[in-house]
């Protein structure tokens, strides 16, 4: 049964999907505009996107101009210990003349919503969920949380350049606000694709290769979500290998672990990070923090009259 038939026969599922996608897209698409407010004209970005959006776009436009990749907002530093896959995608799209702002605020939110819907649909269909179970899965995946976004929509002018704004930071990764972190949203879709196959237990060489590719991308998007995905793969493969008395599952896991380690080195460069600082996933000041700290101490020693440390403004 195709997606169209399922949605036409399950009106509640259609309603939840439509409202969930609308909430997600209202959070990010209206958050950018070109125009004037009073005498100030230029690019305006909503309050919950002006940091991450500008950071990823800066990475896409600056970091990949040389190798090793450079840190976009601190001259002379390398981009280390950072999951830069989203920035690389934005960079590749710019090579085919698609502006990074257009990609980040318009194209990727729509594409990621479509991918997420398909991952959920595939999960509920292939695991033989009932109509009621499917509704609840979609509800918790799209709408569950504090529901603060409904209050924000009720009290917010739809002409605003950031419709869903003013909510607590603690809600940013709840359903409805997940596009505050596009990488996390995409990694959730990859998780559902893999989870479906693990539950079904139909693991073949082709499936293992697909899982390896999805896990590789998951590591490039978000480290902590990839750890959960790898955990599900490990438990699932070990269970089916024991149940089916098939030693091939051990080889499958070894292959996945090897590729995961390679992906970690590619995206997080732990050897370079050992010199520069801790991996970004393990330290909140990981990227070039240790270099900055060294420079700060050096500045204090050589300039006793200097009151402020020489620190980049993005620190």
Coordinates of C-alpha atoms in Angstrom, one line a residue:
X1 CA 0.0 0.0 0.0
X2 CA 1.5 3.4 -1.0
X3 CA 1.8 6.5 1.1
X4 CA -1.1 8.2 -0.6
X5 CA -3.6 5.4 0.2
X6 CA -2.4 5.2 3.9
X7 CA -2.9 8.9 4.4
X8 CA -6.3 8.9 2.7
X9 CA -7.5 6.1 4.9
X10 CA -6.0 7.5 8.2
X11 CA -7.2 11.1 8.5
X12 CA -5.7 11.5 11.9
X13 CA -2.3 10.5 10.6
X14 CA -2.6 13.0 7.7
X15 CA -3.6 15.7 10.2
X16 CA -0.6 15.0 12.5
X17 CA 1.8 14.9 9.6
X18 CA 0.5 18.2 8.1
X19 CA 0.5 20.1 11.4
X20 CA 3.9 18.6 12.4
X21 CA 5.5 19.6 9.1
X22 CA 3.9 23.1 9.3
X23 CA 5.2 23.7 12.8
X24 CA 8.7 22.6 11.8
X25 CA 8.8 24.7 8.7
X26 CA 7.3 27.8 10.4
X27 CA 10.1 27.6 12.9
X28 CA 12.8 28.1 10.3
X29 CA 11.6 29.3 6.9
X30 CA 10.2 32.7 8.0
X31 CA 13.3 33.3 10.2
X32 CA 15.2 35.0 7.3
X33 CA 14.3 37.9 5.2
X34 CA 15.9 40.6 3.1
X35 CA 14.5 44.0 3.7
X36 CA 14.4 47.1 5.9
X37 CA 13.3 47.9 9.4
X38 CA 13.3 51.7 9.7
X39 CA 16.6 53.0 8.4
X40 CA 18.3 49.6 8.7
X41 CA 18.4 47.5 5.6
X42 CA 20.0 44.1 5.0
X43 CA 19.6 40.5 5.9
X44 CA 17.6 39.7 9.0
X45 CA 17.8 36.3 10.8
X46 CA 15.4 35.2 13.6
X47 CA 16.7 35.1 17.1
X48 CA 17.1 31.3 17.3
X49 CA 19.0 30.9 14.1
X50 CA 21.4 33.7 13.9
X51 CA 24.2 31.8 15.6
X52 CA 24.0 28.2 14.2
X53 CA 22.9 29.4 10.7
X54 CA 25.7 31.9 10.4
X55 CA 28.2 29.4 11.8
X56 CA 27.3 26.7 9.3
X57 CA 27.2 29.1 6.4
X58 CA 30.6 30.5 7.4
X59 CA 32.0 27.0 7.6
X60 CA 30.7 26.3 4.1
X61 CA 32.1 29.5 2.6
X62 CA 35.4 29.7 4.4
X63 CA 36.6 26.4 5.8
X64 CA 36.8 24.4 2.6
X65 CA 38.9 26.8 0.6
X66 CA 42.1 25.1 1.8
X67 CA 43.2 21.8 3.3
X68 CA 43.5 21.2 6.2
X69 CA 40.2 23.0 6.7
X70 CA 40.4 26.3 8.5
X71 CA 38.4 27.8 11.3
X72 CA 36.0 30.4 9.8
X73 CA 36.0 33.1 12.5
X74 CA 39.6 32.9 13.9
X75 CA 42.4 33.6 11.5
X76 CA 45.2 31.1 11.6
X77 CA 43.4 28.2 13.3
X78 CA 42.4 24.9 11.9
X79 CA 38.8 23.5 12.0
X80 CA 39.3 20.4 14.2
X81 CA 37.1 18.2 16.2
X82 CA 33.9 19.4 14.5
X83 CA 31.1 17.5 12.7
X84 CA 31.4 19.6 9.5
X85 CA 29.2 17.5 7.1
X86 CA 26.3 20.0 7.0
X87 CA 28.8 22.8 6.1
X88 CA 30.3 20.6 3.4
X89 CA 26.8 19.9 1.9
X90 CA 26.1 23.7 1.9
X91 CA 29.5 24.2 0.2
X92 CA 28.8 21.6 -2.5
X93 CA 25.4 23.2 -3.2
X94 CA 27.1 26.6 -3.6
X95 CA 29.4 25.0 -6.2
X96 CA 26.3 24.5 -8.3
X97 CA 25.2 28.1 -7.7
X98 CA 22.7 27.4 -4.9
X99 CA 23.2 30.1 -2.2
X100 CA 24.0 28.7 1.2
X101 CA 21.3 30.9 2.8
X102 CA 18.7 29.5 0.4
X103 CA 19.9 25.9 1.1
X104 CA 19.9 26.3 4.9
X105 CA 16.6 28.1 5.4
X106 CA 14.5 26.8 2.5
X107 CA 15.8 23.7 0.8
X108 CA 17.2 21.6 3.6
X109 CA 14.2 22.1 6.0
X110 CA 11.8 20.8 3.3
X111 CA 14.1 18.0 2.3
X112 CA 14.8 16.9 5.9
X113 CA 11.0 16.9 6.6
X114 CA 10.3 14.7 3.6
X115 CA 13.1 12.3 4.7
X116 CA 11.9 12.2 8.3
X117 CA 8.3 11.5 7.1
X118 CA 9.4 8.6 4.9
X119 CA 11.6 7.1 7.7
X120 CA 8.6 7.1 10.0
X121 CA 6.2 5.8 7.4
X122 CA 8.6 3.0 6.5
X123 CA 9.0 2.1 10.2
X124 CA 5.3 1.9 10.8
X125 CA 4.6 0.0 7.6
X126 CA 7.3 -2.6 7.7
X127 CA 7.0 -3.3 11.4
X128 CA 3.2 -3.9 10.9
X129 CA 2.0 -1.3 13.3
X130 CA -1.7 -0.9 13.7
X131 CA -3.6 2.2 12.7
X132 CA -3.7 3.5 16.3
X133 CA 0.0 2.6 16.9
X134 CA 1.0 4.5 13.8
X135 CA -1.0 7.6 14.9
X136 CA 0.8 7.6 18.3
X137 CA 4.2 7.1 16.8
X138 CA 3.7 10.1 14.4
X139 CA 2.2 12.2 17.2
X140 CA 5.1 11.7 19.6
X141 CA 7.6 12.1 16.7
X142 CA 6.1 15.4 15.4
X143 CA 4.2 17.1 18.2
X144 CA 5.0 15.7 21.6
X145 CA 6.6 18.1 24.1
X146 CA 5.6 21.2 26.0
X147 CA 3.3 22.4 23.2
X148 CA 4.6 25.8 23.8
X149 CA 4.7 26.4 20.1
X150 CA 0.9 26.6 20.0
X151 CA 1.0 29.5 22.5
X152 CA 3.7 31.2 20.5
X153 CA 1.8 30.9 17.3
X154 CA -1.4 32.2 19.0
X155 CA 0.4 35.3 20.3
X156 CA 2.8 35.9 17.4
X157 CA 2.3 38.1 14.3
X158 CA 2.7 35.9 11.3
X159 CA 4.5 38.7 9.5
X160 CA 7.3 38.4 11.9
X161 CA 10.7 37.3 10.6
X162 CA 10.8 34.7 13.3
X163 CA 7.4 33.2 13.9
X164 CA 8.3 30.7 16.5
X165 CA 10.5 32.7 18.8
X166 CA 10.7 33.5 22.5
X167 CA 10.5 29.9 23.7
X168 CA 12.7 28.4 26.4
X169 CA 16.1 27.0 25.2
X170 CA 15.2 23.7 26.9
X171 CA 12.6 23.0 24.2
X172 CA 14.8 23.5 21.2
X173 CA 15.3 19.7 20.5
X174 CA 11.7 18.7 21.2
X175 CA 9.4 17.9 18.3
X176 CA 8.3 21.1 16.7
X177 CA 11.6 22.8 17.3
X178 CA 14.0 20.2 15.9
X179 CA 15.0 22.4 12.9
X180 CA 16.9 24.5 15.4
X181 CA 19.5 21.7 14.7
X182 CA 19.1 20.4 11.1
X183 CA 21.9 17.8 11.6
X184 CA 20.1 16.3 14.5
X185 CA 16.8 16.1 12.6
X186 CA 18.4 14.3 9.7
X187 CA 20.3 12.0 12.0
X188 CA 16.9 11.0 13.6
X189 CA 15.7 9.9 10.1
X190 CA 18.8 7.8 9.6
X191 CA 18.2 6.2 13.0
X192 CA 14.7 5.2 12.1
X193 CA 15.8 3.7 8.8
X194 CA 18.4 1.5 10.6
X195 CA 16.0 0.7 13.5
X196 CA 13.4 -0.7 11.1
X197 CA 15.9 -3.1 9.5
X198 CA 17.3 -4.2 12.9
X199 CA 13.8 -5.0 14.2
X200 CA 12.9 -7.0 11.1
X201 CA 16.2 -8.9 11.3
X202 CA 16.6 -9.1 7.6
X203 CA 20.3 -8.4 7.6
X204 CA 22.2 -9.1 4.4
X205 CA 25.5 -7.8 2.9
X206 CA 23.5 -5.2 1.0
X207 CA 21.8 -4.0 4.2
X208 CA 25.1 -3.9 6.0
X209 CA 26.5 -1.7 3.3
X210 CA 23.5 0.6 3.5
X211 CA 23.7 0.7 7.3
X212 CA 27.4 1.5 7.0
X213 CA 26.7 4.4 4.7
X214 CA 23.9 5.8 6.9
X215 CA 26.1 5.5 10.0
X216 CA 28.9 7.3 8.3
X217 CA 26.6 10.2 7.5
X218 CA 25.2 10.1 11.0
X219 CA 28.7 10.5 12.5
X220 CA 29.3 13.4 10.1
X221 CA 26.0 15.1 11.2
X222 CA 25.9 14.5 15.0
X223 CA 28.3 12.5 17.2
X224 CA 25.9 11.7 20.0
X225 CA 23.0 10.5 17.7
X226 CA 25.5 8.3 15.9
X227 CA 26.5 6.7 19.2
X228 CA 22.8 5.7 19.8
X229 CA 22.6 4.4 16.3
X230 CA 25.7 2.3 16.7
X231 CA 24.4 1.0 20.0
X232 CA 21.1 -0.1 18.3
X233 CA 23.1 -1.8 15.5
X234 CA 25.4 -3.6 17.9
X235 CA 22.6 -4.9 20.1
X236 CA 20.4 -5.9 17.1
X237 CA 23.2 -7.6 15.1
X238 CA 24.3 -9.5 18.2
X239 CA 20.7 -10.6 18.9
X240 CA 20.1 -11.9 15.4
X241 CA 23.5 -13.4 15.1
X242 CA 22.9 -15.4 18.3
X243 CA 19.3 -16.3 17.4
X244 CA 20.2 -17.5 13.9
X245 CA 23.5 -19.0 15.0
X246 CA 25.2 -17.1 12.2
X247 CA 28.9 -16.0 12.8
X248 CA 28.7 -13.6 9.8
X249 CA 27.1 -11.1 12.1
X250 CA 30.4 -10.7 14.0
X251 CA 32.1 -9.9 10.7
X252 CA 29.3 -7.4 9.9
X253 CA 29.9 -5.7 13.2
X254 CA 33.7 -5.6 12.8
X255 CA 33.2 -4.0 9.4
X256 CA 30.8 -1.4 10.8
X257 CA 33.1 -0.6 13.7
X258 CA 36.0 -0.1 11.3
X259 CA 34.1 2.3 9.1
X260 CA 32.8 4.1 12.1
X261 CA 36.4 4.7 13.4
X262 CA 37.4 5.9 9.9
X263 CA 34.4 8.3 9.9
X264 CA 35.3 9.6 13.4
X265 CA 38.9 10.3 12.2
X266 CA 37.6 12.1 9.1
X267 CA 35.1 14.3 10.8
X268 CA 36.6 14.8 14.2
X269 CA 40.4 14.3 13.6
X270 CA 41.2 13.1 17.1
X271 CA 45.0 13.0 16.5
X272 CA 45.0 16.6 15.6
X273 CA 42.5 17.3 18.5
X274 CA 44.9 15.8 20.9
X275 CA 47.3 18.6 20.1
X276 CA 44.7 21.3 19.7
X277 CA 42.2 20.3 22.4
X278 CA 39.5 17.7 23.3
X279 CA 37.1 16.4 20.7
X280 CA 34.2 18.7 20.2
X281 CA 31.6 16.1 21.3
X282 CA 33.4 15.7 24.7
X283 CA 34.4 19.3 25.5
X284 CA 32.3 22.5 25.1
X285 CA 35.4 24.6 24.3
X286 CA 37.0 22.0 22.0
X287 CA 37.6 23.6 18.6
X288 CA 40.7 25.8 19.0
X289 CA 40.2 26.6 22.7
X290 CA 43.6 25.3 23.8
X291 CA 45.4 27.5 21.3
X292 CA 43.4 30.5 22.4
X293 CA 44.2 29.7 26.0
X294 CA 47.9 29.5 25.1
X295 CA 47.8 32.8 23.3
X296 CA 45.9 34.4 26.2
X297 CA 48.6 33.4 28.7
X298 CA 51.4 34.5 26.4
X299 CA 49.7 37.9 25.9
X300 CA 49.4 38.4 29.7
X301 CA 53.1 37.5 30.2
X302 CA 54.4 39.8 27.5
X303 CA 52.0 42.7 27.9
X304 CA 51.6 43.4 31.6
X305 CA 49.6 46.6 30.8
X306 CA 47.1 44.8 28.7
X307 CA 43.8 44.3 30.7
X308 CA 41.9 42.2 28.1
X309 CA 43.2 38.9 26.8
X310 CA 43.6 38.5 23.1
X311 CA 40.6 36.3 22.4
X312 CA 38.6 36.0 19.1
X313 CA 35.2 37.6 19.5
X314 CA 33.4 34.2 18.7
X315 CA 34.8 32.7 21.9

